[in-house]
């Protein structure tokens, strides 16, 4: 089971509670995470720290044994390194 956080941000007035309930119900092993505009319905795939997603809160749902994929758009390798460093700082 995979959980795409952005798919659930705009479905409810309480997206973090909704995501928590889905996590508890389905127990996903892979989480797709990117930053983005928390108020927008568009999935912009921004680099970590470039949007308004509550990344620390979202990462709090991820179990230690789960995988997280970085869904940010990238054009250069240094963007991968920057995102990796930002992710580790969360």
C-alpha positions as a printed NumPy array, in Angstrom:
array([[  0.   ,   0.   ,   0.   ],
       [  1.247,   3.462,  -0.922],
       [  0.081,   6.739,   0.571],
       [  0.293,   9.903,  -1.519],
       [ -0.021,  12.676,   1.032],
       [ -1.072,  15.396,  -1.422],
       [ -4.063,  13.395,  -2.609],
       [ -5.695,  13.928,   0.782],
       [ -4.717,  17.493,   1.693],
       [ -7.773,  19.108,   0.056],
       [-10.394,  16.424,   0.684],
       [-11.334,  17.523,   4.176],
       [-11.153,  20.43 ,   6.609],
       [ -8.883,  18.316,   8.808],
       [ -6.389,  16.754,   6.369],
       [ -3.885,  15.602,   8.996],
       [ -6.572,  13.747,  10.935],
       [ -7.819,  12.19 ,   7.7  ],
       [ -4.314,  11.096,   6.716],
       [ -3.823,   9.638,  10.201],
       [ -7.014,   7.594,   9.879],
       [ -5.948,   6.266,   6.475],
       [ -2.524,   5.34 ,   7.802],
       [ -4.061,   3.441,  10.694],
       [ -6.555,   1.688,   8.416],
       [ -4.221,   0.674,   5.586],
       [ -0.752,   0.644,   7.196],
       [  1.117,   1.712,   4.031],
       [  4.769,   0.769,   3.567],
       [  5.639,   3.466,   1.006],
       [  4.954,   7.18 ,   1.385],
       [  5.228,   9.664,  -1.478],
       [  6.213,  13.069,  -0.147],
       [  6.921,  16.429,  -1.693],
       [  6.34 ,  20.   ,  -0.642],
       [  3.622,  22.145,  -2.152],
       [  0.978,  24.784,  -1.582],
       [ -1.168,  23.597,   1.33 ],
       [ -4.086,  25.757,   0.172],
       [ -4.011,  24.72 ,  -3.49 ],
       [ -5.776,  21.829,  -5.17 ],
       [ -2.846,  21.52 ,  -7.58 ],
       [ -0.038,  19.068,  -6.91 ],
       [  3.009,  21.229,  -7.629],
       [  5.788,  18.815,  -6.513],
       [  7.944,  21.513,  -4.931],
       [ 11.285,  20.863,  -3.271],
       [ 11.283,  20.408,   0.496],
       [ 11.112,  23.796,   2.193],
       [  9.775,  25.584,  -0.897],
       [  6.09 ,  25.122,  -0.104],
       [  3.718,  25.286,   2.838],
       [  3.116,  21.601,   3.603],
       [  3.527,  20.697,   7.284],
       [  6.391,  18.34 ,   6.44 ],
       [  7.345,  17.534,  10.029],
       [  3.741,  16.641,  10.816],
       [  3.451,  14.483,   7.692],
       [  6.704,  12.692,   8.475],
       [  5.317,  11.97 ,  11.923],
       [  2.925,   9.523,  10.253],
       [  5.732,   7.544,   8.629],
       [  6.859,   4.464,  10.581],
       [ 10.593,   3.805,  10.921],
       [ 10.41 ,   0.734,   8.682],
       [  8.574,   2.502,   5.819],
       [ 10.065,   3.953,   2.646],
       [  9.66 ,   7.585,   1.594],
       [ 10.034,   8.688,  -2.003],
       [ 10.887,  12.243,  -2.988],
       [  8.35 ,  13.353,  -5.578],
       [  9.859,  16.8  ,  -6.253],
       [ 10.593,  17.839,  -9.823],
       [ 14.32 ,  17.792, -10.485],
       [ 16.446,  18.961, -13.369],
       [ 19.93 ,  18.771, -11.835],
       [ 21.656,  16.352,  -9.502],
       [ 22.444,  19.095,  -6.98 ],
       [ 18.669,  19.465,  -6.446],
       [ 18.612,  15.847,  -5.279],
       [ 21.415,  16.547,  -2.812],
       [ 19.709,  19.705,  -1.529],
       [ 16.399,  17.886,  -1.068],
       [ 18.123,  14.999,   0.707],
       [ 19.807,  17.409,   3.134],
       [ 16.538,  19.258,   3.804],
       [ 14.73 ,  15.969,   4.353],
       [ 17.335,  14.835,   6.879],
       [ 16.998,  18.142,   8.748],
       [ 13.281,  17.54 ,   9.311]])
